[in-house]
CSV table of C-alpha atoms in Angstrom, one decimal:
chain,number,residue,atom,x,y,z
A,1,HIS,CA,182.9,93.2,31.6
A,2,ARG,CA,183.2,89.4,32.1
A,3,CYS,CA,182.0,89.5,35.7
A,4,GLY,CA,178.8,91.1,34.5
A,5,ARG,CA,177.7,88.3,32.1
A,6,GLY,CA,174.3,86.9,33.1
A,7,THR,CA,174.0,89.1,36.3
A,8,ARG,CA,170.9,91.2,37.1
A,9,THR,CA,172.4,93.7,39.5
A,10,GLU,CA,175.5,95.8,40.1
A,11,ALA,CA,175.8,94.0,43.5
A,12,GLU,CA,176.1,90.6,41.7
A,13,ARG,CA,178.8,92.0,39.4
A,14,ARG,CA,180.7,93.4,42.4
A,15,ILE,CA,180.5,90.1,44.3
A,16,ARG,CA,181.9,88.2,41.3
A,17,PHE,CA,184.6,90.8,40.8
A,18,GLY,CA,185.6,90.5,44.5
A,19,LYS,CA,185.8,86.7,44.3
A,20,VAL,CA,187.9,86.9,41.1
A,21,ALA,CA,190.3,89.4,42.8
A,22,VAL,CA,190.7,87.1,45.9
A,23,HIS,CA,191.4,84.2,43.5
A,24,GLU,CA,194.1,86.2,41.7
A,25,VAL,CA,195.7,87.3,45.0
A,26,GLY,CA,195.7,83.6,46.0
A,27,HIS,CA,197.9,83.0,42.9
A,28,THR,CA,200.1,85.9,43.8
A,29,LEU,CA,200.6,84.3,47.3
A,30,GLY,CA,201.6,81.0,45.7
A,31,LEU,CA,198.3,79.0,45.5
A,32,PRO,CA,197.6,76.9,42.5
A,33,HIS,CA,194.2,76.1,41.1
A,34,CYS,CA,192.3,73.8,43.5
A,35,PRO,CA,190.3,70.7,42.6
A,36,THR,CA,187.8,71.3,45.4
A,37,ARG,CA,184.4,72.4,44.1
A,38,ARG,CA,183.3,75.7,45.7
A,39,CYS,CA,186.8,76.8,46.8
A,40,LEU,CA,187.8,80.3,45.7
A,41,MET,CA,190.9,78.8,44.1
A,42,GLU,CA,188.8,76.4,41.9
A,43,ASP,CA,189.8,76.6,38.2
A,44,ALA,CA,187.1,78.5,36.4
A,45,LYS,CA,188.0,76.8,33.1
A,46,GLY,CA,187.1,79.9,31.2
A,47,SER,CA,183.7,80.6,32.9
A,48,VAL,CA,183.1,83.3,35.5
A,49,LEU,CA,180.0,81.3,36.6
A,50,THR,CA,182.1,79.2,39.0
A,51,THR,CA,182.3,82.3,41.2
A,52,ASP,CA,178.5,82.0,41.9
A,53,ARG,CA,179.0,78.8,43.9
A,54,GLU,CA,182.3,79.9,45.6
A,55,TYR,CA,182.5,81.4,49.0
A,56,ASP,CA,185.9,80.9,50.8
A,57,LEU,CA,189.1,79.0,50.6
A,58,CYS,CA,188.9,75.3,51.3
A,59,SER,CA,190.9,73.7,54.2
A,60,ARG,CA,193.5,72.4,51.7
A,61,CYS,CA,194.2,75.9,50.4
A,62,ARG,CA,194.2,77.3,53.9
A,63,ASP,CA,196.8,74.7,54.9
A,64,GLU,CA,198.9,75.5,51.8
A,65,LEU,CA,198.9,79.2,52.7
A,66,THR,CA,200.1,78.3,56.2
A,67,ARG,CA,202.8,76.1,54.7
A,68,LEU,CA,203.9,79.1,52.5
A,69,GLY,CA,204.1,81.2,55.7
A,70,ARG,CA,201.0,83.2,54.9
A,71,ALA,CA,198.3,81.8,57.2
A,72,ALA,CA,194.7,82.9,56.5
A,73,ARG,CA,192.4,84.0,59.4
A,74,ALA,CA,190.6,81.1,61.0
A,75,ASN,CA,187.2,82.9,60.9
A,76,PRO,CA,187.4,85.7,58.3
A,77,THR,CA,184.7,88.2,57.7
A,78,ILE,CA,183.5,87.4,54.2
A,79,PRO,CA,181.9,90.3,52.4
A,80,TRP,CA,179.5,88.3,50.2
A,81,PRO,CA,176.6,86.0,51.0
A,82,LYS,CA,177.1,82.3,51.3
A,83,PRO,CA,175.7,80.6,48.2
A,84,SER,CA,173.0,78.0,48.6
A,85,ALA,CA,174.2,74.4,48.3
């Protein structure tokens, strides 16, 4: 329900849901919230709208995953469009 607020299409809702899922898996793997704007691990502070500007993990979060022994792919295939700056 929350992922659908303010969206116009089912595709927009699914993209938000996918980004939220990746964020939560990041926590499961040991990542904390990230202060980097546009990182998938950015703290939403109660608003799902942050997902609209997010695209991928930042280099800091990728480095942290590597440190935790769970390196992310260097050039992942990302299933949602890159948001405009």
